[in-house]
Amino acid sequence: MCGIIGYIGFRSAKEVLLKSLKRLEYRGYDSAGVAIVDGKINVAKKKGYIDSLEFDFDGTLGIGHTRWATHGVPEDRNAHPFLDCKGEIAIVHNGIIENYMELKEKLIKEGHKFKSDTDSEVIAHLIEEHYNGNLKEAFFKAIKELKGSFAIVAISKNERKIMAAKKDSPLVIGVGDHENFVASDIPAFLEYTNRVIVMRDGEISELTEDFVHFYDFNGNEINKEVQIVEWSIEDAEKSGYEHFMLKEIYEQPFALDSTLHSLLSRNDMNFDFGRVTIVACGTSYHAGLVGKYIIEELLRIPVEVYYASEYRYRPNVADNSLAIFITQSGETADTIAAARKAKASGNETLAITNVVGSSITNYVDKVIYTNAGPEIGVAATKTFTAQLMALEYFAIKAGESMGKLSASHARDLLNSLRKVPMYVENTLNLNGIIKKEAEKIHKRKDMFFIARGMNYPIALEGALKMKEISYIHAEGYPAGELKHGPLALIEEDIPVIALVPEDITYDKMLSNIKEVSARNAYVIGVSSSEDVGKYVDTLIKVPSTEPHLSPFVNVVVLQLLAYHTAKLLGREIDKPRNLAKSVTVE
Ligand code: M6R
């Protein structure tokens, strides 16, 4: 997965491309590059972050790329853009060309010389093979030969236009006055225009400074509507916070409020199903696990939760099941593949995503949008709690429409959701205490996060956050399982973070805390009960909530604990090693 940008207009392409690439860097940061037309095509590309890219050419037409490596190690030679043999055509690509070996062998026989190990370079040579002075014609022919997933942007030194194609990788157009943009994501050009056209799979666009035309892959022209984006570039920037992750943690009260309000305005939440299957990856999977507890409690119907990458090994089952796909980006390849499979099996499908018009929305019957605003830090924070809000809301509305909840019970539950932004706001006030705990534990090599019931997925999420940004080995465990093996790992001073909500898990959690304390672990209790302080080394006393809402406050503590630990260790918090924000490869 990568970030791509194309610009044609009157501004300095150098400035536009570099700024846009910075805003796309969350999509990958193994290498960066630009190609700018100025009589000829000038290219600069380099392994590493965009800041390391230096060049002194400029123009008003160009393309740029920030890479997350799939085919070919992160090296200068594998960085995009790629040129054809004559240096007349330049392309950038996000996705995977599945038939690139076959195409490459054919092109080599025709005399093409390749300089990289990537699948993407084949695209530049394929366009060259068809090029007869008309980029548009050659581009259409080349696209027809490609198999796999792609968002491709191409330019030629001979024509003032940009060609772009989309299949299974995101691409949006920014419509300006005497200038136009094409990019992987809206923040890339939001500083210049908020008029946006989302490209769909199987579409090609042709951009000059004065028009944007759309076609299907067969060349039939398509009419598309401009949408106005309401959020500002400041929403996508750090607003004075040291890291996007911290900003996004602090944005949670607002993100939750705005998600709830956008949901409350919907009147199409009628459902009828006998079972639920939830499919997702990473943090979104943990939201799905919490969703299982919520839905089973309110609807008393079975819920299964799958990792998207495992769902494909499930036989095709049409079982009157509603299949829910949770993905903040809407671009995760495994989740999209799973949605396609569920649909092909005859299941009703619903996506919960944060990104309007993202790829997942093409493959499902219904969409619930979280309204958390753009999330730039690789670690998912505000989108996770927004997903929990969406699942709570979904369960209440489904329960009501299926006659499983009375109107008054549903109303009480909805009213309880209105308090969540305040609970989270109050939890954020614990930042100082949490930071002190991070100071105590940040040098440890291993950590355990334990909980029971609907907070067990929060323990998994706390461990994932810790691993992802601090690189400390952390395990999330159902507290009752410790004595079945992992207790052997508990030794003096090992941090054990125990979530102790005042619900049916309370007494059993205290017993589990005693088990680890007896082995001299350093126990941090997260609870609204003062009493827990007697059993732990430190109590982080969170606001008291209705039992089903405790995950919202507990996860905020764990997000901040991971953040401060990673900061003390000097980690690249917003861009942890080996990771990228949206994972568009299976
Ligand atoms: O965009 P998605 O929600 O589909 O992403 C799924 C995971 O890649 C993502 O949640 C990942 O685990 C996060 N970086 C964790 O913080």
Coordinates of C-alpha atoms and ligand atoms in Angstrom, one line a residue:
M1 CA 0.0 0.0 0.0
C2 CA 1.3 3.4 -0.9
G3 CA 0.2 7.0 -1.3
I4 CA 0.0 8.7 -4.7
I5 CA -0.6 12.2 -5.9
G6 CA -0.9 13.9 -9.3
Y7 CA -1.1 17.6 -9.9
I8 CA -1.8 19.7 -13.0
G9 CA -2.4 23.5 -12.8
F10 CA -0.5 26.7 -12.2
R11 CA 1.2 26.2 -8.8
S12 CA 4.7 24.9 -8.1
A13 CA 4.3 21.2 -8.6
K14 CA 7.3 20.7 -6.3
E15 CA 5.5 22.4 -3.5
V16 CA 2.1 20.7 -4.0
L17 CA 3.6 17.2 -4.4
L18 CA 5.9 17.5 -1.3
K19 CA 3.1 18.8 0.9
S20 CA 0.7 16.2 -0.4
L21 CA 3.1 13.4 0.1
K22 CA 3.7 14.5 3.7
R23 CA 0.0 14.1 4.2
L24 CA 0.0 10.7 2.6
E25 CA 3.0 9.4 4.5
Y26 CA 0.8 7.4 6.8
R27 CA 0.2 5.1 3.9
G28 CA 3.8 4.0 3.8
Y29 CA 7.2 5.5 4.3
D30 CA 9.8 3.1 2.8
S31 CA 10.6 5.5 0.0
A32 CA 9.3 8.6 -1.7
G33 CA 9.6 10.1 -5.2
V34 CA 8.3 12.7 -7.6
A35 CA 8.3 13.2 -11.4
I36 CA 7.8 16.7 -12.7
V37 CA 7.4 17.7 -16.4
D38 CA 9.5 20.7 -17.5
G39 CA 10.3 20.0 -21.2
K40 CA 11.5 16.6 -20.0
I41 CA 10.5 14.4 -17.1
N42 CA 12.7 15.1 -14.1
V43 CA 12.7 12.4 -11.4
A44 CA 13.8 12.4 -7.8
K45 CA 13.3 9.3 -5.6
K46 CA 14.9 8.0 -2.5
K47 CA 14.6 5.3 0.1
G48 CA 13.3 6.6 3.5
Y49 CA 11.0 9.4 4.6
I50 CA 9.8 12.3 2.3
D51 CA 12.0 14.7 4.3
S52 CA 15.1 13.0 2.8
L53 CA 14.0 13.8 -0.8
E54 CA 15.9 16.8 -2.1
F55 CA 15.8 18.2 -5.7
D56 CA 15.9 21.6 -7.4
F57 CA 13.7 21.2 -10.5
D58 CA 10.1 22.3 -10.7
G59 CA 7.1 22.7 -13.1
T60 CA 3.3 22.8 -13.0
L61 CA 2.5 19.1 -13.9
G62 CA 3.8 16.2 -11.8
I63 CA 3.2 13.0 -9.9
G64 CA 4.4 11.7 -6.5
H65 CA 4.5 8.6 -4.5
T66 CA 5.2 7.4 -0.9
R67 CA 5.8 3.6 -0.7
W68 CA 5.1 0.7 1.5
A69 CA 7.2 -2.1 0.0
T70 CA 5.6 -5.2 -1.3
H71 CA 7.6 -6.4 -4.3
G72 CA 11.2 -5.4 -4.0
V73 CA 13.2 -4.2 -0.9
P74 CA 13.0 -0.6 0.2
E75 CA 15.8 0.8 -2.0
D76 CA 16.2 3.9 -4.2
R77 CA 15.9 1.7 -7.3
N78 CA 12.5 0.4 -6.2
A79 CA 11.1 3.8 -5.3
H80 CA 8.4 5.3 -7.6
P81 CA 7.9 7.0 -10.1
F82 CA 9.0 4.6 -12.8
L83 CA 9.9 5.7 -16.3
D84 CA 9.6 3.9 -19.7
C85 CA 12.8 3.3 -21.6
K86 CA 12.8 6.6 -23.4
G87 CA 12.1 8.7 -20.3
E88 CA 8.9 10.0 -21.9
I89 CA 6.3 8.4 -19.6
A90 CA 6.2 8.3 -15.8
I91 CA 3.9 6.4 -13.6
V92 CA 3.1 5.9 -9.9
H93 CA 1.2 2.9 -8.6
N94 CA -0.5 1.6 -5.4
G95 CA -1.6 -2.0 -5.3
I96 CA -0.3 -5.3 -6.7
I97 CA 0.0 -6.3 -10.4
E98 CA -0.6 -10.0 -10.2
N99 CA 0.5 -10.8 -13.8
Y100 CA 3.6 -8.6 -13.8
M101 CA 6.1 -11.5 -14.3
E102 CA 4.3 -12.6 -17.4
L103 CA 4.1 -9.1 -18.7
K104 CA 7.7 -8.3 -17.8
E105 CA 9.0 -11.4 -19.6
K106 CA 7.0 -10.4 -22.7
L107 CA 8.3 -6.8 -22.6
I108 CA 11.9 -7.9 -22.1
K109 CA 11.6 -9.9 -25.2
E110 CA 10.4 -6.8 -27.0
G111 CA 13.6 -5.1 -25.9
H112 CA 12.4 -3.2 -22.7
K113 CA 15.1 -2.7 -20.0
F114 CA 13.9 -2.9 -16.4
K115 CA 15.7 -1.1 -13.5
S116 CA 13.7 -2.3 -10.4
D117 CA 12.5 -5.4 -8.8
T118 CA 8.9 -4.1 -8.5
D119 CA 5.7 -5.2 -10.1
S120 CA 4.8 -1.5 -10.8
E121 CA 7.6 -0.7 -13.3
V122 CA 5.9 -3.0 -15.8
I123 CA 3.1 -0.4 -16.2
A124 CA 5.4 2.3 -17.6
H125 CA 6.8 -0.1 -20.2
L126 CA 3.4 -1.4 -21.1
I127 CA 2.1 2.2 -21.7
E128 CA 5.3 2.8 -23.8
E129 CA 4.6 -0.3 -25.8
H130 CA 1.2 1.1 -26.8
Y131 CA 2.3 4.8 -27.1
N132 CA 1.9 6.4 -30.4
G133 CA 1.9 10.1 -29.4
N134 CA -1.4 9.7 -27.5
L135 CA -1.2 9.0 -23.7
K136 CA -4.9 8.5 -23.3
E137 CA -5.1 5.8 -25.9
A138 CA -2.0 4.0 -24.7
F139 CA -3.2 4.2 -21.1
F140 CA -6.5 2.5 -21.9
K141 CA -4.8 -0.3 -23.8
A142 CA -2.3 -0.9 -21.0
I143 CA -4.9 -1.0 -18.2
K144 CA -6.8 -3.7 -20.1
E145 CA -3.8 -6.0 -19.8
L146 CA -3.3 -5.6 -16.1
K147 CA -4.5 -8.1 -13.5
G148 CA -4.6 -7.4 -9.8
S149 CA -5.3 -4.2 -7.7
F150 CA -4.2 -0.8 -8.8
A151 CA -4.5 2.9 -8.5
I152 CA -2.3 4.2 -11.3
V153 CA -1.4 7.8 -12.2
A154 CA 0.5 8.4 -15.5
I155 CA 2.0 11.4 -17.3
S156 CA 3.9 12.0 -20.5
K157 CA 6.5 14.7 -21.3
N158 CA 4.7 15.3 -24.6
E159 CA 1.1 16.1 -23.4
R160 CA -0.3 18.3 -20.7
K161 CA -2.6 15.8 -19.0
I162 CA -2.8 13.2 -16.3
M163 CA -4.3 9.7 -16.7
A164 CA -5.5 7.8 -13.7
A165 CA -7.1 4.3 -13.2
K166 CA -8.7 2.6 -10.2
K167 CA -9.3 -1.0 -9.4
D168 CA -9.4 -2.1 -5.7
S169 CA -7.1 0.7 -4.5
P170 CA -8.4 4.1 -3.5
L171 CA -8.2 7.2 -5.8
V172 CA -10.0 10.5 -5.4
I173 CA -10.0 13.6 -7.6
G174 CA -9.7 17.1 -6.2
V175 CA -11.4 19.6 -8.5
G176 CA -9.9 23.1 -8.4
D177 CA -10.1 26.3 -10.5
H178 CA -7.6 25.9 -13.4
E179 CA -6.0 23.1 -11.5
N180 CA -6.9 19.5 -10.7
F181 CA -5.5 16.8 -8.4
V182 CA -5.7 13.1 -8.1
A183 CA -4.6 11.3 -4.9
S184 CA -5.0 8.2 -2.7
D185 CA -6.8 10.2 0.0
I186 CA -8.5 13.6 0.4
P187 CA -6.1 15.2 2.9
A188 CA -3.4 15.1 0.2
F189 CA -5.1 18.1 -1.6
L190 CA -7.6 19.5 0.9
E191 CA -5.4 22.6 1.4
Y192 CA -6.2 23.5 -2.2
T193 CA -9.8 22.3 -2.7
N194 CA -12.6 20.7 -0.9
R195 CA -14.4 19.7 -4.1
V196 CA -14.0 16.0 -4.4
I197 CA -15.0 13.2 -6.8
V198 CA -14.5 9.6 -5.5
M199 CA -13.4 7.2 -8.3
R200 CA -15.0 3.8 -8.3
D201 CA -13.5 0.5 -9.4
G202 CA -13.2 0.1 -13.1
E203 CA -12.9 3.8 -13.8
I204 CA -10.3 5.9 -15.6
S205 CA -10.0 9.6 -15.3
E206 CA -8.3 12.1 -17.7
L207 CA -7.3 15.4 -16.1
T208 CA -6.1 18.7 -17.5
E209 CA -6.1 22.0 -15.6
D210 CA -9.5 22.8 -17.1
F211 CA -11.4 19.5 -17.0
V212 CA -11.7 16.1 -15.5
H213 CA -13.4 13.4 -17.7
F214 CA -14.3 9.9 -16.4
Y215 CA -14.6 6.7 -18.4
D216 CA -15.1 3.0 -17.8
F217 CA -12.3 0.7 -18.8
N218 CA -14.0 0.3 -22.3
G219 CA -13.8 4.1 -22.9
N220 CA -17.5 4.9 -22.3
E221 CA -17.7 8.3 -20.7
I222 CA -19.3 8.5 -17.2
N223 CA -20.9 11.4 -15.4
K224 CA -19.9 11.8 -11.8
E225 CA -20.9 14.2 -9.1
V226 CA -18.7 16.5 -7.1
Q227 CA -19.0 16.2 -3.3
I228 CA -18.0 18.9 -0.9
V229 CA -15.8 17.8 2.0
E230 CA -16.8 19.6 5.3
W231 CA -13.7 18.8 7.4
S232 CA -10.7 21.1 7.1
I233 CA -7.0 20.5 6.7
E234 CA -6.5 21.4 10.4
D235 CA -8.6 18.4 11.2
A236 CA -5.9 16.3 9.4
E237 CA -3.0 18.1 11.0
K238 CA -1.5 18.0 14.5
S239 CA -3.0 21.2 16.0
G240 CA 0.0 21.7 18.4
Y241 CA 0.1 18.1 19.7
E242 CA 3.5 16.4 19.5
H243 CA 2.1 13.4 17.6
F244 CA -1.0 12.6 15.6
M245 CA -1.7 9.7 18.0
L246 CA -1.9 12.0 21.0
K247 CA -4.1 14.4 19.1
E248 CA -6.4 11.6 18.0
I249 CA -6.6 10.2 21.6
Y250 CA -7.7 13.6 22.8
E251 CA -10.2 14.0 20.0
Q252 CA -12.2 11.1 21.2
P253 CA -14.9 12.9 23.1
F254 CA -15.6 15.0 20.0
A255 CA -15.3 12.0 17.6
L256 CA -17.7 9.9 19.7
D257 CA -20.2 12.8 20.0
S258 CA -20.1 13.3 16.3
T259 CA -20.4 9.6 15.5
L260 CA -23.4 9.3 17.7
H261 CA -25.1 12.3 16.3
S262 CA -24.6 11.1 12.7
L263 CA -26.1 7.8 13.7
L264 CA -29.0 9.3 15.5
S265 CA -30.0 11.1 12.3
R266 CA -30.4 7.8 10.4
N267 CA -33.8 6.2 9.9
D268 CA -32.7 3.1 7.9
M269 CA -31.5 0.9 10.7
N270 CA -34.1 -1.9 10.3
F271 CA -32.7 -5.4 10.4
D272 CA -33.9 -9.0 10.5
F273 CA -31.3 -11.7 11.0
G274 CA -30.8 -14.9 13.0
R275 CA -27.0 -14.7 13.6
V276 CA -24.2 -12.3 13.2
T277 CA -20.7 -12.8 11.8
I278 CA -18.2 -10.0 12.4
V279 CA -15.0 -9.8 10.2
A280 CA -12.1 -7.4 10.7
C281 CA -8.4 -7.0 11.2
G282 CA -6.2 -5.7 14.1
T283 CA -7.8 -3.1 16.2
S284 CA -11.1 -3.3 14.2
Y285 CA -11.1 -7.0 15.1
H286 CA -11.0 -6.1 18.8
A287 CA -13.9 -3.7 18.3
G288 CA -15.7 -6.7 16.7
L289 CA -15.0 -8.8 19.8
V290 CA -16.5 -6.2 22.0
G291 CA -19.4 -6.0 19.5
K292 CA -20.0 -9.8 20.1
Y293 CA -20.5 -9.2 23.8
I294 CA -22.8 -6.2 23.2
I295 CA -25.0 -8.0 20.5
E296 CA -25.2 -11.3 22.3
E297 CA -26.3 -9.5 25.5
L298 CA -28.9 -7.3 23.9
L299 CA -30.2 -9.6 21.1
R300 CA -29.5 -13.0 22.5
I301 CA -28.4 -14.4 19.2
P302 CA -25.1 -16.0 18.4
V303 CA -22.2 -13.8 17.1
E304 CA -19.0 -15.2 15.6
V305 CA -16.0 -13.0 15.1
Y306 CA -13.3 -13.8 12.5
Y307 CA -10.0 -12.3 11.5
A308 CA -10.6 -11.3 7.9
S309 CA -7.4 -13.1 6.8
E310 CA -8.9 -16.4 8.3
Y311 CA -12.5 -15.9 7.1
R312 CA -11.4 -16.9 3.6
Y313 CA -10.8 -20.5 4.9
R314 CA -14.4 -20.8 6.1
P315 CA -16.6 -22.8 3.8
N316 CA -19.3 -20.7 2.0
V317 CA -22.2 -20.6 4.4
A318 CA -25.5 -18.8 3.8
D319 CA -27.1 -19.1 7.3
N320 CA -29.4 -16.1 7.6
S321 CA -26.4 -14.4 9.0
L322 CA -25.7 -10.7 8.8
A323 CA -22.1 -10.3 8.0
I324 CA -20.5 -7.1 9.5
F325 CA -17.2 -5.8 8.2
I326 CA -15.3 -3.4 10.4
T327 CA -12.5 -1.3 8.9
Q328 CA -11.7 2.2 9.7
S329 CA -9.9 2.8 6.4
G330 CA -12.3 0.8 4.3
E331 CA -9.3 -0.3 2.3
T332 CA -8.0 -3.3 4.2
A333 CA -7.6 -6.0 1.5
D334 CA -8.3 -9.0 3.7
T335 CA -11.6 -7.4 4.9
I336 CA -12.6 -6.4 1.4
A337 CA -11.9 -10.0 0.2
A338 CA -14.0 -11.3 3.1
A339 CA -16.9 -9.0 2.2
R340 CA -16.9 -10.2 -1.3
K341 CA -16.9 -13.8 -0.2
A342 CA -19.8 -13.2 2.3
K343 CA -21.8 -11.5 -0.4
A344 CA -21.1 -14.3 -2.9
S345 CA -22.3 -16.8 -0.3
G346 CA -25.7 -14.9 -0.1
N347 CA -25.3 -13.2 3.2
E348 CA -26.6 -9.7 3.9
T349 CA -23.6 -7.5 4.5
L350 CA -22.9 -4.3 6.5
A351 CA -19.7 -2.3 6.7
I352 CA -18.6 0.0 9.5
T353 CA -16.0 2.4 8.2
N354 CA -14.7 5.8 8.8
V355 CA -13.9 6.8 5.3
V356 CA -16.7 7.9 3.0
G357 CA -16.6 6.3 -0.4
S358 CA -13.8 3.9 0.6
S359 CA -13.5 0.6 -1.3
I360 CA -15.4 -1.5 1.3
T361 CA -18.6 0.5 0.6
N362 CA -18.7 -0.9 -2.9
Y363 CA -19.1 -4.5 -1.7
V364 CA -21.7 -4.3 1.0
D365 CA -25.5 -3.8 1.2
K366 CA -25.4 -1.2 3.9
V367 CA -22.8 1.1 5.5
I368 CA -22.6 2.7 8.9
Y369 CA -20.1 5.5 8.9
T370 CA -18.2 6.4 12.1
N371 CA -17.7 10.1 12.0
A372 CA -14.3 10.3 13.8
G373 CA -12.5 12.5 11.2
P374 CA -9.3 11.6 9.5
E375 CA -7.0 9.3 11.6
I376 CA -3.3 9.8 10.6
G377 CA -1.4 8.0 13.3
V378 CA -0.8 4.4 12.3
A379 CA -2.1 3.3 15.7
A380 CA -5.9 3.3 15.6
T381 CA -7.4 5.2 18.6
K382 CA -10.4 7.4 18.0
T383 CA -11.6 5.2 15.2
F384 CA -11.7 2.3 17.6
T385 CA -13.9 4.0 20.2
A386 CA -16.1 5.3 17.3
Q387 CA -16.4 1.7 16.1
L388 CA -17.6 0.7 19.6
M389 CA -20.1 3.5 19.5
A390 CA -21.4 2.3 16.1
L391 CA -21.7 -1.3 17.4
E392 CA -23.6 -0.2 20.5
Y393 CA -25.9 1.9 18.3
F394 CA -26.3 -0.9 15.8
A395 CA -27.2 -3.4 18.5
I396 CA -29.8 -1.1 20.1
K397 CA -31.5 -0.3 16.7
A398 CA -31.4 -4.0 15.6
G399 CA -32.8 -5.1 18.9
E400 CA -35.6 -2.5 18.6
S401 CA -36.4 -3.3 15.0
M402 CA -36.4 -7.1 15.7
G403 CA -38.7 -6.7 18.7
K404 CA -36.0 -7.9 21.1
L405 CA -35.8 -4.6 23.0
S406 CA -38.7 -2.5 24.2
A407 CA -38.8 1.1 23.0
S408 CA -38.2 2.3 26.6
H409 CA -35.2 0.0 27.1
A410 CA -33.8 1.1 23.7
R411 CA -34.3 4.7 24.7
D412 CA -32.5 4.3 28.0
L413 CA -29.6 2.6 26.3
L414 CA -29.4 5.4 23.7
N415 CA -29.4 7.9 26.5
S416 CA -26.5 6.1 28.2
L417 CA -24.5 6.4 25.0
R418 CA -24.9 10.2 25.1
K419 CA -22.8 10.2 28.3
V420 CA -19.8 8.4 26.7
P421 CA -18.0 11.5 25.4
M422 CA -18.1 12.9 29.0
Y423 CA -16.8 9.6 30.5
V424 CA -13.9 9.7 28.0
E425 CA -13.2 13.4 28.6
N426 CA -12.9 12.6 32.3
T427 CA -10.6 9.7 31.6
L428 CA -8.3 11.9 29.6
N429 CA -7.8 13.9 32.8
L430 CA -5.9 10.9 34.2
N431 CA -3.1 11.5 31.7
G432 CA -0.6 12.7 34.4
I433 CA -1.0 9.5 36.5
I434 CA -0.8 7.3 33.4
K435 CA 2.4 9.0 32.3
K436 CA 4.0 8.3 35.8
E437 CA 3.1 4.6 35.3
A438 CA 4.7 4.6 31.9
E439 CA 7.9 6.0 33.6
K440 CA 7.8 3.0 35.9
I441 CA 7.3 0.3 33.3
H442 CA 8.9 1.5 30.1
K443 CA 12.2 -0.4 30.5
R444 CA 10.5 -3.8 30.9
K445 CA 10.8 -6.4 28.1
D446 CA 7.4 -8.1 28.6
M447 CA 3.9 -7.0 29.8
F448 CA 0.6 -8.7 30.4
F449 CA -2.9 -7.1 30.0
I450 CA -5.7 -9.1 31.6
A451 CA -9.4 -8.8 31.8
R452 CA -12.6 -10.8 31.5
G453 CA -15.9 -10.5 29.6
M454 CA -16.3 -7.5 27.3
N455 CA -13.1 -6.0 28.6
Y456 CA -11.1 -9.0 27.5
P457 CA -10.9 -7.5 23.9
I458 CA -9.8 -4.3 25.5
A459 CA -6.9 -6.2 27.1
L460 CA -6.0 -7.5 23.7
E461 CA -6.2 -3.9 22.3
G462 CA -4.0 -2.5 25.1
A463 CA -1.4 -5.2 24.3
L464 CA -1.6 -4.5 20.6
K465 CA -1.2 -0.7 21.1
M466 CA 1.8 -1.4 23.4
K467 CA 3.5 -3.8 20.9
E468 CA 2.8 -1.6 17.9
I469 CA 4.3 1.7 19.0
S470 CA 6.7 0.8 21.9
Y471 CA 8.0 -2.5 20.4
I472 CA 7.7 -4.1 23.9
H473 CA 6.4 -7.6 23.9
A474 CA 2.9 -7.5 25.4
E475 CA 0.2 -10.2 25.7
G476 CA -3.5 -9.7 26.2
Y477 CA -5.1 -12.5 28.1
P478 CA -8.5 -13.5 29.4
A479 CA -7.6 -13.3 33.1
G480 CA -9.0 -16.8 33.9
E481 CA -6.7 -18.4 31.4
L482 CA -3.4 -17.3 33.1
K483 CA -3.4 -20.3 35.3
H484 CA -3.6 -22.6 32.3
G485 CA -0.1 -21.7 31.1
P486 CA 1.0 -18.1 31.0
L487 CA 1.3 -17.8 34.8
A488 CA 4.6 -19.6 34.3
L489 CA 5.9 -16.4 32.7
I490 CA 5.0 -14.2 35.7
E491 CA 8.1 -13.1 37.6
E492 CA 9.2 -10.3 39.8
D493 CA 8.3 -6.8 38.6
I494 CA 6.7 -7.9 35.3
P495 CA 4.0 -5.3 34.6
V496 CA 0.5 -6.8 34.7
I497 CA -2.3 -4.3 33.7
A498 CA -5.6 -5.6 35.1
L499 CA -8.9 -4.2 34.0
V500 CA -11.4 -4.4 36.8
P501 CA -14.8 -3.0 35.9
E502 CA -17.6 -3.0 38.5
D503 CA -19.5 -5.7 36.7
I504 CA -20.0 -9.5 36.9
T505 CA -16.2 -10.0 36.4
Y506 CA -15.2 -8.0 39.5
D507 CA -14.7 -10.7 42.1
K508 CA -13.0 -13.1 39.7
M509 CA -10.6 -10.4 38.5
L510 CA -9.6 -9.7 42.1
S511 CA -8.7 -13.5 42.5
N512 CA -6.7 -13.3 39.3
I513 CA -4.8 -10.2 40.5
K514 CA -3.9 -12.1 43.7
E515 CA -2.5 -14.9 41.6
V516 CA 0.0 -12.5 39.8
S517 CA 0.7 -10.5 42.9
A518 CA 1.7 -13.6 44.7
R519 CA 4.4 -14.0 42.0
N520 CA 5.6 -10.4 42.7
A521 CA 4.3 -9.0 39.4
Y522 CA 3.9 -5.2 39.3
V523 CA 0.2 -4.8 39.1
I524 CA -1.6 -1.7 37.7
G525 CA -5.3 -1.9 38.3
V526 CA -7.7 0.1 36.1
S527 CA -11.0 0.4 37.9
S528 CA -13.7 2.8 39.1
S529 CA -13.6 1.0 42.5
E530 CA -11.4 2.6 45.1
D531 CA -11.3 -0.8 46.8
V532 CA -9.2 -2.3 44.0
G533 CA -6.4 -0.1 45.3
K534 CA -5.9 -2.7 48.2
Y535 CA -4.9 -5.4 45.8
V536 CA -2.7 -3.7 43.3
D537 CA 0.6 -1.7 43.2
T538 CA -1.1 1.3 41.6
L539 CA -4.7 2.0 40.9
I540 CA -5.7 4.1 37.9
K541 CA -9.2 5.1 39.1
V542 CA -11.4 5.6 36.0
P543 CA -14.8 7.2 35.9
S544 CA -17.7 5.0 37.0
T545 CA -19.9 4.1 34.0
E546 CA -22.9 1.8 33.2
P547 CA -21.3 -1.7 33.0
H548 CA -21.6 -2.0 29.2
L549 CA -19.7 1.2 28.7
S550 CA -16.5 0.4 30.7
P551 CA -14.6 -0.5 27.5
F552 CA -14.7 3.1 26.4
V553 CA -12.9 4.4 29.4
N554 CA -10.5 1.5 29.9
V555 CA -9.2 1.6 26.4
V556 CA -8.3 5.3 26.7
V557 CA -6.1 4.5 29.7
L558 CA -4.3 1.8 27.7
Q559 CA -3.9 4.1 24.6
L560 CA -2.2 6.7 26.8
L561 CA -0.1 4.1 28.6
A562 CA 1.2 2.8 25.3
Y563 CA 1.7 6.4 24.0
H564 CA 3.8 7.5 27.0
T565 CA 5.8 4.3 27.1
A566 CA 6.7 4.6 23.4
K567 CA 7.6 8.3 23.8
L568 CA 9.9 7.5 26.7
L569 CA 11.6 5.0 24.5
G570 CA 12.0 7.5 21.7
R571 CA 9.9 5.5 19.2
E572 CA 8.5 6.8 15.9
I573 CA 5.0 6.9 17.4
D574 CA 3.0 7.9 14.4
K575 CA 4.9 5.7 12.0
P576 CA 6.0 2.6 13.8
R577 CA 8.5 0.4 12.0
N578 CA 7.3 -2.1 9.4
L579 CA 3.7 -0.9 9.5
A580 CA 1.4 1.3 7.5
K581 CA -1.9 2.8 8.2
S582 CA -4.0 0.9 5.6
V583 CA -3.0 -2.5 4.6
T584 CA -4.1 -3.0 1.0
V585 CA -2.3 -6.3 0.5
E586 CA -3.7 -9.7 1.5
Ligands
M6R1 O1 -8.4 0.1 8.4 P1 -8.7 -1.1 9.2 O2 -9.5 -0.8 10.4 O3 -9.3 -2.2 8.4 O4 -7.3 -1.6 9.7 C1 -7.1 -2.8 10.4 C2 -5.8 -2.9 11.1 O5 -4.7 -2.9 10.1 C3 -5.6 -1.8 12.1 O6 -6.6 -1.7 13.0 C4 -4.2 -2.0 12.8 O7 -4.3 -3.1 13.6 C5 -3.9 -0.7 13.6 N1 -2.8 -0.1 13.1 C6 -3.7 -1.0 15.1 O8 -3.5 0.2 15.8

